[in-house]
Amino acid sequence: MCKWLTDQNVVPEWVAQGGYVLILKPVRIIAIIAIAMLIRWLLHRTISRLTASTSRAAMPALLKPLKERADVTAEDAQYIPERRRQRAEAIGSVLRSFVSAVVFTMTALLVLGEFGFNLAPLLASAGIVGVALGFGAQSLVKDLIAGLFMLLEDQYGVGDTVDLGEATGVVESVGLRITTVRDSRGVLWYIRNGEIVRVGNKSQGWAMVVIDIPIGFVSSEEAVAVLKEAADAVAEHPDHQTEFIEPPDVVGVETLTVDGATIRTIAKTTADSQVTVQRELRRALTEALENTGLSGRIAASRLAPRSATPPAWHNGPENSSPSMGEQRPGGPA
């Protein structure tokens, strides 16, 4: 337009150039920024709606992890897991930050192009700087990628009891680079996500309680009957009835040593109730052995001294040797 006005001698050339610099260029720059902000707002809104639907119970089946695609009851559908909400918020925050970085970078390059900068050397320099930063910050990139996949796969969340190798405890916070775990002694561990090789989550799904009780040399059938009755009483108690997924089972003799037999009792419980059920079962089984008198018999059988009398063959005439000055019966005088 400015060139046409100059060619037609409508306005002087300096007026046309001034109008282009003072009017047209700012308008184009403002339009670029406005379009970029609109694109960013639309992408952020899409990500927010997606993460919000993911954090609700009625999320699309395609976005659910495989372990969560099973049919749930109406009562379970009203429960929104805190881990899913935090996971969705963390993933949404990462995606929004990534979108903002891409949009602002492209906007800055377009604005610099409007000011007449040669973008080819700038892009080449940015590529070299990016490669240098990639080599220098490999551990940081490794931590970020590991944290992102950890969130996507929902390996653990805040409040879970996990075993991360050297650190075992309750997860207090989960980030893209650092996971904090507080162990049973109260020590807070800061663990880089890239250094986590294996994860043992004790709070997902169900848990198994395994209790081994030595019974010495008493009757195993009698001990199994007593322990079975005590375990069933715990499972039927109103305070613990909902904590059992399957009824407890006394499987029988697990090991047999010189100190006697060991009876194993197992129970499938919810993950949150494992410790409570384990302690309650131990108490009930111990009291059952004491109330039936088996506890004293077990202690007596384990502490009973072994007979010091040598076997008959040991003192036989063919194995006995006369001491000095003694002669065998029937020998010479």
JSON list of C-alpha atoms in Angstrom, two decimals, residues 38-48 96 99 103:
[
{"chain": "A", "resi": 38, "resn": "LEU", "atom": "CA", "xyz": [-5.89, -16.30, 21.89]},
{"chain": "A", "resi": 39, "resn": "ILE", "atom": "CA", "xyz": [-4.23, -19.56, 20.84]},
{"chain": "A", "resi": 40, "resn": "ARG", "atom": "CA", "xyz": [-2.64, -19.89, 24.28]},
{"chain": "A", "resi": 41, "resn": "TRP", "atom": "CA", "xyz": [-5.98, -19.26, 26.00]},
{"chain": "A", "resi": 42, "resn": "LEU", "atom": "CA", "xyz": [-7.77, -21.84, 23.84]},
{"chain": "A", "resi": 43, "resn": "LEU", "atom": "CA", "xyz": [-5.08, -24.47, 24.46]},
{"chain": "A", "resi": 44, "resn": "HIS", "atom": "CA", "xyz": [-5.03, -23.77, 28.20]},
{"chain": "A", "resi": 45, "resn": "ARG", "atom": "CA", "xyz": [-8.81, -24.02, 28.34]},
{"chain": "A", "resi": 46, "resn": "THR", "atom": "CA", "xyz": [-8.74, -27.34, 26.50]},
{"chain": "A", "resi": 47, "resn": "ILE", "atom": "CA", "xyz": [-6.08, -28.73, 28.85]},
{"chain": "A", "resi": 48, "resn": "SER", "atom": "CA", "xyz": [-7.96, -27.49, 31.92]},
{"chain": "A", "resi": 96, "resn": "ARG", "atom": "CA", "xyz": [0.13, -25.61, 30.20]},
{"chain": "A", "resi": 99, "resn": "VAL", "atom": "CA", "xyz": [2.16, -24.76, 25.59]},
{"chain": "A", "resi": 103, "resn": "VAL", "atom": "CA", "xyz": [3.55, -20.09, 21.94]}
]
